[in-house]
XYZ file of C-alpha atoms in Angstrom:
148
model
C -21.865 -55.106 8.520
C -23.297 -54.195 5.205
C -23.643 -50.469 4.229
C -26.408 -49.739 1.783
C -26.549 -46.711 -0.527
C -28.741 -44.598 1.755
C -26.249 -44.951 4.605
C -23.265 -44.150 2.436
C -24.884 -40.882 1.067
C -25.730 -39.815 4.646
C -22.058 -40.550 5.795
C -20.553 -38.585 2.806
C -22.790 -35.559 3.623
C -21.858 -35.684 7.194
C -18.171 -35.891 6.429
C -18.539 -32.908 3.931
C -20.364 -30.816 6.769
C -17.530 -31.592 9.131
C -14.882 -30.695 6.690
C -16.565 -27.390 5.647
C -17.138 -26.474 9.362
C -13.495 -27.345 10.070
C -12.232 -25.094 7.255
C -14.420 -22.329 8.340
C -13.157 -22.274 11.873
C -9.448 -22.455 10.715
C -9.928 -19.695 8.220
C -11.467 -17.341 10.794
C -8.932 -18.068 13.641
C -5.649 -18.354 11.789
C -3.576 -15.041 12.115
C -2.047 -15.739 8.622
C -5.359 -15.237 6.974
C -6.275 -12.011 8.637
C -6.339 -9.363 6.014
C -7.535 -5.911 6.734
C -9.477 -3.595 4.583
C -7.664 -1.482 2.126
C -8.343 1.636 4.187
C -10.796 2.394 6.877
C -12.327 5.472 5.129
C -12.337 4.141 1.717
C -15.468 5.958 0.502
C -14.052 9.289 1.678
C -10.922 8.703 -0.084
C -12.750 7.858 -3.417
C -14.397 11.351 -3.264
C -10.911 12.799 -3.755
C -9.853 10.735 -6.686
C -10.197 13.399 -9.285
C -7.755 15.597 -7.230
C -5.406 12.646 -7.171
C -5.670 12.448 -10.947
C -4.993 16.115 -11.361
C -1.892 15.948 -9.087
C -0.537 12.945 -11.064
C -1.125 14.844 -14.412
C 0.878 17.734 -12.897
C 3.715 15.493 -12.142
C 3.719 14.105 -15.745
C 3.707 17.590 -17.118
C 6.759 18.534 -15.004
C 9.995 18.187 -16.956
C 12.009 16.882 -14.109
C 11.978 13.301 -13.060
C 10.923 11.816 -9.610
C 12.830 8.784 -8.611
C 12.596 6.224 -5.691
C 15.472 3.694 -5.126
C 16.114 0.822 -2.735
C 19.581 1.454 -1.031
C 21.107 -0.609 1.693
C 20.499 2.136 4.139
C 16.830 2.467 3.315
C 14.436 3.904 0.698
C 15.890 6.992 -1.102
C 13.393 9.432 -2.761
C 14.716 12.030 -5.122
C 12.731 14.994 -5.945
C 13.062 17.232 -8.893
C 16.075 19.381 -8.463
C 14.138 22.389 -9.915
C 12.128 22.550 -6.743
C 13.416 24.598 -3.732
C 13.493 22.483 -0.673
C 11.873 24.890 1.742
C 8.866 25.251 -0.571
C 7.984 21.550 -0.867
C 5.405 20.484 1.671
C 3.693 17.231 1.796
C 3.838 13.564 2.943
C 5.054 10.205 1.957
C 2.745 7.436 2.617
C 3.930 3.781 2.813
C 1.160 1.181 2.733
C 1.531 -2.465 3.414
C -1.213 -4.485 1.869
C -0.644 -7.373 4.214
C -0.937 -5.499 7.641
C -2.091 -2.060 8.506
C 0.037 -2.054 11.492
C 2.939 -1.441 9.385
C 1.510 1.533 7.446
C 2.985 4.857 8.092
C 3.085 8.571 6.957
C 6.131 10.591 7.032
C 6.320 14.413 6.446
C 8.642 15.324 3.448
C 11.870 16.631 4.830
C 14.444 17.326 2.030
C 18.217 17.443 2.065
C 19.849 18.154 -1.356
C 16.408 17.354 -3.054
C 16.457 13.933 -1.358
C 14.656 12.083 1.411
C 15.763 8.891 3.080
C 13.308 6.567 4.908
C 15.541 4.247 7.089
C 15.690 0.483 6.459
C 14.744 -0.092 10.024
C 11.188 1.207 9.377
C 10.639 -1.062 6.323
C 10.156 -4.890 6.502
C 10.856 -7.054 3.513
C 7.795 -7.408 1.269
C 5.581 -5.355 -0.967
C 4.953 -1.578 -0.250
C 2.725 0.799 -2.079
C 4.348 4.301 -1.952
C 2.287 7.430 -2.309
C 4.162 10.729 -2.320
C 1.859 13.792 -2.251
C 3.218 17.204 -2.033
C 2.621 20.842 -3.084
C 5.049 23.222 -4.561
C 4.016 26.723 -5.065
C 0.382 25.829 -4.403
C 0.486 23.174 -7.298
C -0.311 19.639 -6.011
C 1.773 16.679 -7.342
C 1.267 12.954 -6.778
C 3.687 10.050 -7.168
C 2.820 6.548 -6.680
C 4.829 3.275 -7.066
C 4.692 -0.357 -5.910
C 7.907 -1.774 -4.735
C 9.008 -4.982 -3.222
C 11.886 -4.633 -0.703
């Protein structure tokens, strides 16, 4: 049987359409390729962006350092020692870009100007850490990306 140019072109188009169809089905049904939105209320959070910039600037103007360490027991957060523990109020938000089911917020509870998030709550991989707190009615914001 001899295949002419017209038949060959039609067969190539059909093969291409089948390949693209297969690729679309696999991409939409595979759990590995399921990535969620950054946040559900993206536009609402963008309205508060200037407040975040002001809080970050307040932290930069503070003379004390804020530190976050990865320890075998978990994530250790050291707040400035100049701040009284009972006056610090806020939250630590851990965001996992690959899965929103792993995201969580933890209220700030200090002991010796430190807070520990246990290793059992953190899976290996990239985490975006956002620490927002108020001290004497002044907002502060610390952000960091870490890979555990």
